[in-house]
Amino acid sequence: MLQRCRGAWHPGGVTADSARWLTVPDLVEMLGVSPGRIHRLLEDRQLLGIRRDKVLVVPEEFLRDGEPLHELRGTLVLLADSGYSDDEAMRWMLSHDDALGTSPIAALREGRKAEVRRVAQSLAF
């Protein structure tokens, strides 16, 4: 069974049940790739992770069908280009956004990529 870092980081507006946190070993097991590949996915913004107690963790919501959510990368690049730190991007992705009526990650998972990116773009101005 996978060990998860549940509830290790709770940004404002995110409930305890918003995310199940996966470590690099969890991701290696789930995705069937090497730790180096996991780090490349993070560097390429196909996944977003944060450090909590010196342990790198990724929300399980960022995965679908055993791979990173395809719609995630463009949104993460947009946030990074807008000057958002990884912690700020994570907070936004998991927090309720009034313009979307849900969290950005939930909206991405619902297929609302264009709407999420429009809202993310508006944050830069």
XYZ file of C-alpha atoms in Angstrom:
125
model
C 0.000 0.000 0.000
C 1.212 3.488 -0.821
C 2.113 5.778 2.033
C 0.739 9.238 1.537
C 1.586 12.518 3.165
C -2.074 13.346 3.793
C -2.800 16.821 4.977
C 0.843 17.860 5.155
C 0.208 21.271 3.625
C -3.036 23.183 3.771
C -3.097 26.481 1.935
C -5.936 28.838 2.732
C -9.225 27.705 1.220
C -8.110 24.105 0.796
C -9.869 21.538 2.927
C -8.132 18.532 4.461
C -9.763 16.290 1.858
C -8.653 18.398 -1.123
C -5.549 16.393 -1.862
C -3.835 13.131 -1.160
C -0.151 13.852 -1.285
C 2.175 11.496 -3.152
C 5.925 11.276 -2.620
C 8.457 10.542 -5.374
C 8.520 6.812 -4.410
C 4.692 6.790 -4.623
C 4.869 8.354 -8.087
C 7.556 5.905 -9.228
C 5.284 3.033 -8.230
C 2.111 4.547 -9.694
C 3.595 5.726 -12.991
C 6.080 2.889 -13.433
C 8.989 5.219 -14.170
C 12.328 6.048 -12.560
C 12.823 8.761 -9.931
C 14.823 10.678 -12.548
C 11.808 10.643 -14.872
C 9.623 12.005 -12.045
C 12.059 14.888 -11.561
C 12.022 15.587 -15.312
C 8.210 15.701 -15.249
C 8.481 18.291 -12.474
C 11.159 20.307 -14.311
C 9.071 20.256 -17.520
C 6.009 21.464 -15.561
C 4.037 18.341 -16.417
C 3.639 17.945 -12.653
C 3.917 20.380 -9.770
C 5.339 19.442 -6.425
C 6.165 21.260 -3.229
C 8.399 20.398 -0.309
C 6.858 19.710 3.041
C 9.185 18.770 5.874
C 11.917 18.372 3.225
C 9.824 15.766 1.349
C 8.704 16.505 -2.197
C 4.968 15.846 -2.587
C 2.488 16.033 -5.492
C -1.324 16.033 -5.181
C -2.943 12.882 -6.502
C -5.449 15.084 -8.386
C -2.643 15.981 -10.794
C -2.736 12.412 -12.156
C -5.290 10.602 -14.290
C -5.152 7.030 -15.591
C -1.601 6.497 -14.393
C -0.072 9.617 -15.936
C 0.104 13.374 -15.363
C -3.068 15.232 -16.289
C -2.392 16.472 -19.841
C -4.198 19.780 -19.298
C -1.971 20.657 -16.346
C 1.266 21.567 -18.138
C 0.079 24.651 -20.021
C -1.576 26.062 -16.926
C 1.548 25.509 -14.818
C 3.734 27.157 -17.478
C 1.341 30.123 -17.616
C 1.478 30.538 -13.828
C 5.289 30.275 -13.777
C 5.567 32.814 -16.603
C 3.329 35.120 -14.554
C 5.822 34.981 -11.680
C 4.031 32.510 -9.448
C 6.270 30.421 -7.194
C 5.557 26.700 -6.950
C 3.903 27.247 -3.560
C 1.707 30.041 -4.957
C 0.792 27.983 -8.017
C -0.082 25.012 -5.812
C -2.209 27.189 -3.561
C -4.123 28.563 -6.568
C -4.545 25.177 -8.242
C -6.070 23.613 -5.117
C -8.028 26.559 -3.702
C -11.581 27.489 -4.600
C -11.662 30.173 -7.279
C -14.842 32.271 -7.428
C -14.545 32.847 -11.185
C -14.476 29.085 -11.793
C -16.892 28.103 -9.034
C -14.464 25.360 -7.984
C -10.736 24.801 -7.714
C -8.699 25.173 -10.917
C -7.567 21.535 -10.744
C -11.175 20.368 -10.437
C -12.119 22.537 -13.425
C -9.213 21.102 -15.458
C -10.336 17.581 -14.578
C -13.842 18.539 -15.816
C -12.416 19.538 -19.206
C -12.579 23.312 -18.671
C -8.974 23.979 -19.756
C -9.635 27.189 -21.725
C -11.632 28.716 -18.879
C -8.948 27.850 -16.307
C -6.233 29.376 -18.479
C -8.283 32.536 -19.059
C -8.603 32.972 -15.296
C -4.894 32.209 -14.803
C -3.987 34.812 -17.425
C -6.084 37.422 -15.653
C -4.041 36.857 -12.488
C -0.936 38.204 -14.202
C -2.420 41.674 -14.719
